[in-house]
XYZ file of C-alpha atoms in Angstrom:
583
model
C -14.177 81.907 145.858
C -11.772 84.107 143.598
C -12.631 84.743 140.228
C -11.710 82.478 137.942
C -8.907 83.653 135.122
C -9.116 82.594 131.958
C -6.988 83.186 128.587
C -8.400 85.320 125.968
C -10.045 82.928 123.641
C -10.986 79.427 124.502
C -7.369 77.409 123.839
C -6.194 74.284 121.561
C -7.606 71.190 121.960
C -6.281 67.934 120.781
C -5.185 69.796 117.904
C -8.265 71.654 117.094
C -8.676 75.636 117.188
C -11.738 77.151 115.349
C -11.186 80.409 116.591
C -10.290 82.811 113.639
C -11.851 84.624 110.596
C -14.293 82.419 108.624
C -14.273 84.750 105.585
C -11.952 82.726 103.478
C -11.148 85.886 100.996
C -9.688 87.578 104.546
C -5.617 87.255 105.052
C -6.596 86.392 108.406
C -8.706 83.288 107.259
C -7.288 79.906 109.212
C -5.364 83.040 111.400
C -6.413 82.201 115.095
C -6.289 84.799 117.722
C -3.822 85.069 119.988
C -5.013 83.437 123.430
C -2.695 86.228 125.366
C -3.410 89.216 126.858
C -2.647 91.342 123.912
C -0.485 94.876 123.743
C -2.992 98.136 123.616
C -1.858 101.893 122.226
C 0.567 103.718 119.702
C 2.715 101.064 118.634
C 0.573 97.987 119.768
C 1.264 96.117 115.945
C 5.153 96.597 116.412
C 5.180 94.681 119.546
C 2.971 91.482 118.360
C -0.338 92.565 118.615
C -2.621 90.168 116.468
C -5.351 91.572 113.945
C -8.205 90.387 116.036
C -10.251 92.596 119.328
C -12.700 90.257 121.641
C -15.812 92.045 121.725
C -18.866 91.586 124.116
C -16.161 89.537 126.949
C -18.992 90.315 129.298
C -21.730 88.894 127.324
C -22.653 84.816 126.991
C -21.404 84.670 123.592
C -18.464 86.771 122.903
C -16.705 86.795 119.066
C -13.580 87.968 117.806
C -13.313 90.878 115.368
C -11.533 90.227 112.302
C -9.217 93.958 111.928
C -9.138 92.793 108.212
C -12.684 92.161 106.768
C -14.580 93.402 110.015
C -16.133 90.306 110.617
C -17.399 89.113 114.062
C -17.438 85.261 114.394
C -18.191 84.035 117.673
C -16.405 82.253 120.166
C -16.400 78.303 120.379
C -14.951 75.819 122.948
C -12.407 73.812 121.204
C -12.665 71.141 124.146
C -16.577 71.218 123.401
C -15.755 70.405 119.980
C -13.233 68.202 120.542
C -15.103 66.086 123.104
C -18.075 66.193 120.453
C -15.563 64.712 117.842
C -14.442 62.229 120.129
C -18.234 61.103 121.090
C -18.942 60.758 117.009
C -15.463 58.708 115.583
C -15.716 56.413 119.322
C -16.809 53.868 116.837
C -13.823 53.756 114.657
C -11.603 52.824 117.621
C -13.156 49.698 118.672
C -10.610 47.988 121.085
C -8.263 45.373 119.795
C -8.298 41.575 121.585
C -5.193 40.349 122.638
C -2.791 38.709 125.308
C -4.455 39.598 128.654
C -1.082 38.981 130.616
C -0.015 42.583 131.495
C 3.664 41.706 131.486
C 3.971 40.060 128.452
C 5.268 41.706 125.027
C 1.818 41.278 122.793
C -0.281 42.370 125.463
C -0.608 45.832 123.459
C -0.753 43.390 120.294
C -4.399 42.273 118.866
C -5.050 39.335 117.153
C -6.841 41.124 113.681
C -3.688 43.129 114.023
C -0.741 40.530 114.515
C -2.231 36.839 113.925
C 1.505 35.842 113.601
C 1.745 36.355 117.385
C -0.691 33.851 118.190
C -1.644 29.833 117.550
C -5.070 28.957 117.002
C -5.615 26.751 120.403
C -9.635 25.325 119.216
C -12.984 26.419 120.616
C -14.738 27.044 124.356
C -18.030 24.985 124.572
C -20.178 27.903 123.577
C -18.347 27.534 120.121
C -15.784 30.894 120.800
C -12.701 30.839 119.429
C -9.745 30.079 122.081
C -6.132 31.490 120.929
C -2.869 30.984 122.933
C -0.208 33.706 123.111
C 3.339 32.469 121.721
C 5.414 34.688 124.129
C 4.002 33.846 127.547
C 1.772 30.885 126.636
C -1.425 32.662 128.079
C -4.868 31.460 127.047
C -7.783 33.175 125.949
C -11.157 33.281 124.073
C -12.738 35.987 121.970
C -16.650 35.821 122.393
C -18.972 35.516 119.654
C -21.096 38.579 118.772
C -23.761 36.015 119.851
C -22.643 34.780 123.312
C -25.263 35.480 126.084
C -27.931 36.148 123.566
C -31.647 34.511 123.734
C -33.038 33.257 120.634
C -30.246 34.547 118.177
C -32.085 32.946 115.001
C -35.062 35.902 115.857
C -32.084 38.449 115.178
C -32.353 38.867 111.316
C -36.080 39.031 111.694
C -36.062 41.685 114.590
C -33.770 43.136 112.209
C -35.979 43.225 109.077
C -38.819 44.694 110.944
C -37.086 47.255 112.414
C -35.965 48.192 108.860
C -39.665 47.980 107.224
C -41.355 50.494 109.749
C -42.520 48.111 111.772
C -43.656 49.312 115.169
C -42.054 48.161 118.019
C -45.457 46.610 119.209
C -46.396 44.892 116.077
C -42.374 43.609 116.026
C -43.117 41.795 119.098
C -46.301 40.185 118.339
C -44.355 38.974 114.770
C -41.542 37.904 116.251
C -42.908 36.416 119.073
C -40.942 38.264 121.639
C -41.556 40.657 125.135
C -40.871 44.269 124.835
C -38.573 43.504 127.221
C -36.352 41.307 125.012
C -36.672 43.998 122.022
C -34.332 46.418 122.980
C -31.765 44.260 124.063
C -31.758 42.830 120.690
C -31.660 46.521 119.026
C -28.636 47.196 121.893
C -26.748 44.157 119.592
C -27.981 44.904 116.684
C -26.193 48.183 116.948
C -23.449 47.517 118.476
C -22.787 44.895 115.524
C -23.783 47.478 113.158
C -21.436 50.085 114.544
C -18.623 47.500 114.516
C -19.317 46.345 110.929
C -19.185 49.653 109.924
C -15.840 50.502 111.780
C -14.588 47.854 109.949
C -15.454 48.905 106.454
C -14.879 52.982 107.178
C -11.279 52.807 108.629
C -10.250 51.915 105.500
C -11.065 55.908 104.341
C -9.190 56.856 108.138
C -6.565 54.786 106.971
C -6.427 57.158 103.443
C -7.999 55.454 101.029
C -7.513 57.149 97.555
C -11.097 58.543 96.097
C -9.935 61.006 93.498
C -13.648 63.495 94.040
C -16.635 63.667 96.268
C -19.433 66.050 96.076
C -21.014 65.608 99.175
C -24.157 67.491 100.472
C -24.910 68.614 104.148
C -28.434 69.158 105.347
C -29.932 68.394 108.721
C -33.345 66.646 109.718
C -35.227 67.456 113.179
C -36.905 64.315 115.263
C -39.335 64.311 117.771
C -39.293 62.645 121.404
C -42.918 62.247 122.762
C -43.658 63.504 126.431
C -44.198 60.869 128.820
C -45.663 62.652 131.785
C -49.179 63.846 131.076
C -47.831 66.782 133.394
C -45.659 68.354 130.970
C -46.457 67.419 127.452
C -43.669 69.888 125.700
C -41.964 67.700 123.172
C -38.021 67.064 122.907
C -36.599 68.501 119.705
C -33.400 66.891 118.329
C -31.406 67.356 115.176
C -29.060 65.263 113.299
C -26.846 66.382 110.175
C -26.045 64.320 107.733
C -23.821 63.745 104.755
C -23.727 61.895 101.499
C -21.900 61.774 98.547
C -24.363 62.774 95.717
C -22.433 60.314 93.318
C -22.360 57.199 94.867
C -25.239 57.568 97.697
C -23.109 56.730 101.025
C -23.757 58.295 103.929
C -20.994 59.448 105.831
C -22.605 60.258 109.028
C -25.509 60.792 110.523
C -25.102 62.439 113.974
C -27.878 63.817 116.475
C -27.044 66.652 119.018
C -27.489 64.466 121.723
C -25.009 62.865 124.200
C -27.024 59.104 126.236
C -23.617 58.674 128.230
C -24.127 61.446 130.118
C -26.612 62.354 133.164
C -28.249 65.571 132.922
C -28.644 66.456 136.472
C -25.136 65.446 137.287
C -23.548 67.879 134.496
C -26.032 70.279 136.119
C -24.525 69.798 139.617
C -20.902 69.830 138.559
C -21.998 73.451 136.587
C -23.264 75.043 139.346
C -20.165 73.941 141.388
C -18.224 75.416 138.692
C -19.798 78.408 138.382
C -20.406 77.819 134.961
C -23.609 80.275 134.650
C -21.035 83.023 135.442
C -19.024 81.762 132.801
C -19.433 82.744 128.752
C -20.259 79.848 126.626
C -17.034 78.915 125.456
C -14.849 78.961 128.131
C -17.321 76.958 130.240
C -16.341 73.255 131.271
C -19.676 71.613 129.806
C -19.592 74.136 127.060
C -21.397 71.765 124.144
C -23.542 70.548 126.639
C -27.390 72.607 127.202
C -28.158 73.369 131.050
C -31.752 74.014 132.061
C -31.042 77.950 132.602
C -29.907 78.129 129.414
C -32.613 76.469 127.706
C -35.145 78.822 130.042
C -33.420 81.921 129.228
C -33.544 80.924 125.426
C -37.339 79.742 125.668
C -37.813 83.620 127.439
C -35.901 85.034 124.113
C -37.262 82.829 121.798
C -39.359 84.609 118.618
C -41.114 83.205 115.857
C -39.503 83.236 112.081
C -41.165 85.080 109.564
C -42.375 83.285 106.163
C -41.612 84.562 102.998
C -43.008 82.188 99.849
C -40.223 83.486 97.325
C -37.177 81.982 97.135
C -35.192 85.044 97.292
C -37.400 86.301 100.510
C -36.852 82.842 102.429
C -32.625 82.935 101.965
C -33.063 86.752 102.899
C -34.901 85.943 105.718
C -32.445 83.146 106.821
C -29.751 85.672 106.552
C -31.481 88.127 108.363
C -32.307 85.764 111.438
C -28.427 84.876 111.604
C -27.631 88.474 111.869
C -29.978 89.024 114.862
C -29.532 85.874 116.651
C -26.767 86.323 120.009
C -24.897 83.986 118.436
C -24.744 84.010 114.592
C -23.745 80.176 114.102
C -26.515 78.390 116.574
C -29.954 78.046 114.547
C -31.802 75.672 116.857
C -35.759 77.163 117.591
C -36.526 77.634 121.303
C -39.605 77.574 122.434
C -42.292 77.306 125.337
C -43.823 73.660 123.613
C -40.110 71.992 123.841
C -37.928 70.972 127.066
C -34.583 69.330 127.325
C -34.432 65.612 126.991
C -35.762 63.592 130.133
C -32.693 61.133 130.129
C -29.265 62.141 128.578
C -28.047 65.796 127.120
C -28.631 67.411 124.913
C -25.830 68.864 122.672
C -25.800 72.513 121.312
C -26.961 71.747 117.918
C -23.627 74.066 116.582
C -21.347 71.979 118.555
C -22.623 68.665 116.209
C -21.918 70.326 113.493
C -18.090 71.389 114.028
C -17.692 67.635 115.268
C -19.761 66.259 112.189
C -17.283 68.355 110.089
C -14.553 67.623 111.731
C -15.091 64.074 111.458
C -16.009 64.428 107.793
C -11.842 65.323 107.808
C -10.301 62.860 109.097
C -12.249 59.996 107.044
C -11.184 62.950 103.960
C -7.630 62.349 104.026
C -7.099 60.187 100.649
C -9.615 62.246 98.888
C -7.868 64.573 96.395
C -10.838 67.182 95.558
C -13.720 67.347 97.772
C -16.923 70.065 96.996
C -19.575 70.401 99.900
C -23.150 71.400 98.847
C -24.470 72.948 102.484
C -28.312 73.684 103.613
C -28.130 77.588 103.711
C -27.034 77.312 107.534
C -24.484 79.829 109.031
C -23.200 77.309 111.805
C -23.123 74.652 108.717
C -21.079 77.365 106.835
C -18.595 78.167 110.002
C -18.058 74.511 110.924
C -17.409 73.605 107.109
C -14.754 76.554 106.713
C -13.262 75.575 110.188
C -12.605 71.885 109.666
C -11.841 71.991 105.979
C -9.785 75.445 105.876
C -6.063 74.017 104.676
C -7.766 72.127 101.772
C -9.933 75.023 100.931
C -6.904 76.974 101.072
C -5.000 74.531 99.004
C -7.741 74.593 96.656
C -8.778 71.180 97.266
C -12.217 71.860 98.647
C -14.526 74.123 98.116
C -18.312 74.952 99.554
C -21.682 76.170 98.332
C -24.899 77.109 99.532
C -27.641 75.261 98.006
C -30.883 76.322 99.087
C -34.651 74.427 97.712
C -37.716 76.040 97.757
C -39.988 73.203 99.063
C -43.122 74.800 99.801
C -44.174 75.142 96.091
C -47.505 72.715 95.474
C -46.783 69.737 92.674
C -48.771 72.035 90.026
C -46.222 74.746 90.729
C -43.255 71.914 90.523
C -44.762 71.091 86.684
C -44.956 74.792 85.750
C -41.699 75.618 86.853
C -40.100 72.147 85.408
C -41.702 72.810 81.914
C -40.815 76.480 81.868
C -37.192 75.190 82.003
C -37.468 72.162 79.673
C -39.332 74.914 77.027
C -36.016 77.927 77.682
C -33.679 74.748 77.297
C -34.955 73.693 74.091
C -35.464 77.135 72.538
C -31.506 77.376 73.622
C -31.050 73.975 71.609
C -32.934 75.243 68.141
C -30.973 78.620 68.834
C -27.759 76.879 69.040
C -27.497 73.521 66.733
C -23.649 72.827 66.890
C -23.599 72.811 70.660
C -23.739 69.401 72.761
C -26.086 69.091 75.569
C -23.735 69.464 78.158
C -22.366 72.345 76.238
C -26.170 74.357 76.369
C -26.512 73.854 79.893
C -22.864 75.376 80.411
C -23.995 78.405 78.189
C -27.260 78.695 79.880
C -25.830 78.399 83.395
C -23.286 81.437 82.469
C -25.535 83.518 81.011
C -27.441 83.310 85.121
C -23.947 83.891 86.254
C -23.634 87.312 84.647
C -27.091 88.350 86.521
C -26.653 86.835 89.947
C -28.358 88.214 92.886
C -26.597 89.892 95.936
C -28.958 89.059 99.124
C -28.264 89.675 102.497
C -26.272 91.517 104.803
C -23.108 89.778 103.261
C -24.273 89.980 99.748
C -23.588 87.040 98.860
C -24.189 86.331 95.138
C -26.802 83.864 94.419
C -27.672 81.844 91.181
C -31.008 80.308 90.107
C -30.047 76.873 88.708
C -31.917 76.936 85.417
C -32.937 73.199 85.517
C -34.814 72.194 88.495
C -36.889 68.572 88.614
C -39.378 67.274 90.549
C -37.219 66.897 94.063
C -35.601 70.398 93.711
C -38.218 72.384 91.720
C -36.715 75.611 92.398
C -32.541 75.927 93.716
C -30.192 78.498 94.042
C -26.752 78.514 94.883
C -24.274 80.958 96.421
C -20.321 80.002 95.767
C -18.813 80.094 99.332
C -15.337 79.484 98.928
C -14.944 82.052 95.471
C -11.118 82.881 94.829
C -11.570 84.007 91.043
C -8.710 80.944 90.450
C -11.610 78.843 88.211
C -12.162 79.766 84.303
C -15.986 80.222 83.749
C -16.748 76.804 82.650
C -15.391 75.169 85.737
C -17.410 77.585 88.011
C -20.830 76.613 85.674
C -20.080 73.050 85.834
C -19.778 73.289 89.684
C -22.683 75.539 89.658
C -24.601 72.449 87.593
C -23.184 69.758 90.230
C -24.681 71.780 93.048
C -27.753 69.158 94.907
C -28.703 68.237 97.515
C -29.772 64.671 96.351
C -27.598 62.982 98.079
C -28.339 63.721 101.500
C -32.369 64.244 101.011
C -32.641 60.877 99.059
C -31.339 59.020 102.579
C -33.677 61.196 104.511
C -36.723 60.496 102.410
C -35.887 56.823 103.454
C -35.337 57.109 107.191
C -38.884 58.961 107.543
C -40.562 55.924 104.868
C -38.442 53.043 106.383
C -38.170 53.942 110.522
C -41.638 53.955 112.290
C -40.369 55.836 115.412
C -38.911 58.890 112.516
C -42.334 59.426 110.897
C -43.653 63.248 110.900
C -45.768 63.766 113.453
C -48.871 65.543 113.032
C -49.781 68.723 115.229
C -53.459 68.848 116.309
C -55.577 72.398 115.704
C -55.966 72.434 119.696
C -52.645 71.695 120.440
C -51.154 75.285 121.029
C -48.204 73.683 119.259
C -47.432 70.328 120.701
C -47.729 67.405 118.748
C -47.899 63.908 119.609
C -47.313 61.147 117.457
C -47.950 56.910 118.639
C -44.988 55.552 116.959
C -42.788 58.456 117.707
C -39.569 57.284 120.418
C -39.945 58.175 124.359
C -35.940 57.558 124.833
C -33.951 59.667 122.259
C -30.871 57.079 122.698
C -33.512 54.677 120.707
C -33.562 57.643 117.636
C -29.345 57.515 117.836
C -29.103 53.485 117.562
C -32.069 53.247 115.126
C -30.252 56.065 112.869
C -27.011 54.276 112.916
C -28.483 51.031 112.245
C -30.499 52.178 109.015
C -27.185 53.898 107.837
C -25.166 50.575 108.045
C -28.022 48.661 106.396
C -28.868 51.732 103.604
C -25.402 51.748 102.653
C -24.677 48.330 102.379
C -27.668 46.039 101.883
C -30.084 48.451 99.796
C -29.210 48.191 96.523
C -30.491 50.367 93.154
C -31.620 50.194 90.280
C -27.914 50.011 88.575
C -27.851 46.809 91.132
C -25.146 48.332 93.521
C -25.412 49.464 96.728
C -23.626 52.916 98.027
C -20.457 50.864 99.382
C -20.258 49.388 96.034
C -20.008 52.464 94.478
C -17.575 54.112 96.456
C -15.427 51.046 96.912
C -15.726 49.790 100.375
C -17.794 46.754 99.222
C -17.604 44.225 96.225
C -21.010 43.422 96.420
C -24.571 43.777 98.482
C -24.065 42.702 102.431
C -26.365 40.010 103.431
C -27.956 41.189 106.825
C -26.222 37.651 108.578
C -22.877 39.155 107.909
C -23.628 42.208 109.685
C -25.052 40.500 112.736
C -22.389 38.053 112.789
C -19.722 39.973 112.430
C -16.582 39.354 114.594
């Protein structure tokens, strides 16, 4: 078989090309490479030659170099993103009912969309409703959410349960039900979740106006339990999330794994391919994990070194990104994990450029948008990539925010009244000055001494009023152009938190039984084990996407509003009927 050609960086892909400088104070920022063969020698910039080289073409991950800031970002499959964007928004394009005569005139026409097109022609004898078409005269019934199901007055129950941390076990013996019925009845209760929610969230596809959002980014790792007493390595999976740290609604929450697809089919069709011959992103599964891959990177795998300050741990997060193959992928490989025994699993950088991505299309009405980001380099890449003409418009702009969260709650107290003691000192030392107007002044004064860290040096600021949840925060500014007056820049600097994001985490661990921490044993070498903890990982993606639907809108706080309320996509709290029910 002849070697296979391909063009010089991974090409377009349903409009998306990541491929160019990330540094957004380079000229060549939102630049893409050239995908041709470019000219070489005296002369080679008067006849077209772009400001990029590939470097390391022979190795699994090559990058680009930028000519301008001498950056090297590496090389991504736009079809692996775009096929990872496609898998996230598939709920947002829930097909439209309508004539099923092929050769009439409304047959591309739904009813939702066009009820003018259609009479009202009563109900089947399962209680459906039956429409007739008004070109062709064609008959037809849309099927309650409820048709075919057994004992659909156990639904808000199941439901309930499943929300409480119930285990599955003890929802069975409450409900009165067979483990065997129980996951049906999750199957509809998320696909009546996801169809609720498509229903609510096309309204921000469709532009709705939101004049700012300060959203923060963070991911949260869940464990699958082995099930063969063979090979007790655990499955490792990570979802991202974001929320708005204003309102409390969760935009997504989307885990690096694909149920639709077999793993040992995408294997076969690989090999055929001659994928393992291949670099990453010009592969045809390139988003997708093989089991070489995940051996070679279990043989290359190395511990992370702790360092208690938080200065040392965001140097040593730098410093792993710089010696990692491929600067943007941060997922932990080791001997105690294995691929996922049904389904694939999804290169955990791939889920983040189609998280962000997605974040952009529901972004469109929003005029200003500010992303506080887990100190991630793939977070940071994906971010820049998706969001770079509003970033460059000065619509949107990103920050690192990074928590130190292994200080002990007598630490948390020191550190909390240290501030509250420097903030009131600042008050007595400044009478004619506002609250607000302290905290600005305090929060420059940090700006004039802000640490460079990292190979990047990238300027970091200690927030100078931590609480209880984020004891101890800096920030880096990602996105600087030197366009905002001082007092912006502080008040952005004071904004920065990851609240948002962590408050809905706190809740999926307290409120999902099969998302609780596990708990490694001493003897272990490890591998941990936990009862409650899911065998299937498609059971962690339905589970997460129900509890999103029902913490946005059914939980309500304590200003009696729930996150859809806040942010406009709801008048008041959802009652959990109208999510099951809905048609």
């Amino acid at each position: 078989m002849g070697k296979k050609s391909f063009s010089r960086i991974p090409v377009e892909a349903n409009g998306i090309q990541a491929n160019f400088c990330k540094n957004p104070a380079c000229s060549n920022y939102g630049v893409p490479a050239s995908t041709k063969k470019q000219p070489r020698g005296p002369g080679a910039a008067s006849r077209g030659r772009d400001n990029y080289t590939v470097v390391g073409s022979g190795r699994s991950v090559p990058a680009i170099h930028c000519h301008h800031c001498n950056e090297y970002p590496p090389l991504k499959s736009n079809q692996g993103i775009s096929e990872e964007l496609a898998r996230i928004s598939s709920y947002l394009s829930i097909e439209e009912v309508c004539c099923p005569n092929p050769a009439c005139v409304n047959h591309a026409v739904g009813v939702s969309v066009s009820p003018s097109a259609y009479q009202s022609f009563g109900k089947t004898k399962s209680g459906s409703p039956r429409y007739r078409c008004k070109k062709c005269g064609k008959s037809f019934s849309i099927k309650r959410a409820t048709t075919g199901q057994k004992q659909p007055h156990k639904n808000k129950l199941i439901f309930k349960l499943l929300m409480n941390k119930t285990p599955f076990r003890r929802i069975c013996e409450v409900a009165d039900i067979s483990e065997g019925s129980l996951y049906p009845k999750i199957d509809f209760l998320h696909r009546q979740c996801l169809a609720f929610a498509s229903d609510r969230e096309r309204k921000l596809l469709d532009g709705m106006a939101i004049r700012r959002l300060y959203v923060s980014v963070d991911r949260q790792d869940y464990m699958v339990n082995w099930s063969q007493r063979s090979d007790k390595r655990n499955t490792i999976l990570s979802s991202v999330g974001s929320a708005d740290n204003e309102t409390g609604y969760v935009f997504g929450m989307h885990l690096n794994y694909d149920p639709s697809l077999n793993a040992s089919e995408i294997e076969e069709v690989a090999i055929s391919a001659g994928d393992y011959a291949v670099a990453f992103p010009f592969r045809e599964h390139a988003r997708l994990w093989l089991q070489g891959d995940y051996e070679d990177a279990v043989r290359r795998s190395a511990n992370p070194r702790l360092n208690g300050s938080l200065n040392g741990q965001i140097e040593d997060e730098y410093d792993d990104a710089v010696h990692r193959e491929d600067v943007e992928s941060s997922e932990r490989i080791t001997g105690t994990r294995m691929l996922p025994a049904k389904g694939t699993q999804v290169h955990s950088e791939y889920t983040l450029y189609g998280h962000f991505f997605f974040l952009h299309k529901l972004f469109g009405g929003v005029e200003k948008v500010r992303f506080f980001l887990d100190q991630d380099s793939g977070m940071r890449a994906a971010c820049l990539a998706a969001f770079q003409p509003e970033i460059a418009a000065r619509t949107c702009d990103a920050f690192y925010v990074r928590i130190n969260k292994d200080m002990t709650v007598d630490e948390k107290r020191r550190t909390l009244a240290d501030s509250r003691r420097e903030f009131r000192q600042a008050q007595k030392a400044n009478p004619s000055l506002s609250e607000s107007e302290v905290k600005l002044m305090l929060i420059k004064q940090r700006m004039g001494n802000m640490a460079e860290i990292g190979k990047w040096k990238d300027r970091w600021l200690l927030h100078p009023f931590p609480n209880m949840s984020e004891p101890e925060k800096a920030i880096c500014y990602l996105t600087d152009y030197g366009d905002y007056d001082t007092d912006h820049q502080a008040w952005l600097y004071n904004k920065a938190s990851m609240h948002g994001i962590d408050c809905f985490f706190m809740q999926v661990r307290r409120r999902l039984s099969l998302l609780e921490r596990p708990i490694a044993s001493a003897s272990a070498t490890g591998r941990r084990w936990f009862g409650y903890s899911a065998y299937n990982p498609e059971s962690i993606v339905k589970l997460l996407d129900i509890f999103r639907v029902f913490y946005n809108y059914c939980l309500v706080g304590s200003d009696k509003k729930t996150p859809a309320m806040r942010i406009g996509l709801a008048k008041g709290s959802v009652q959990l009927e109208d999510i099951i029910y809905h048609q």
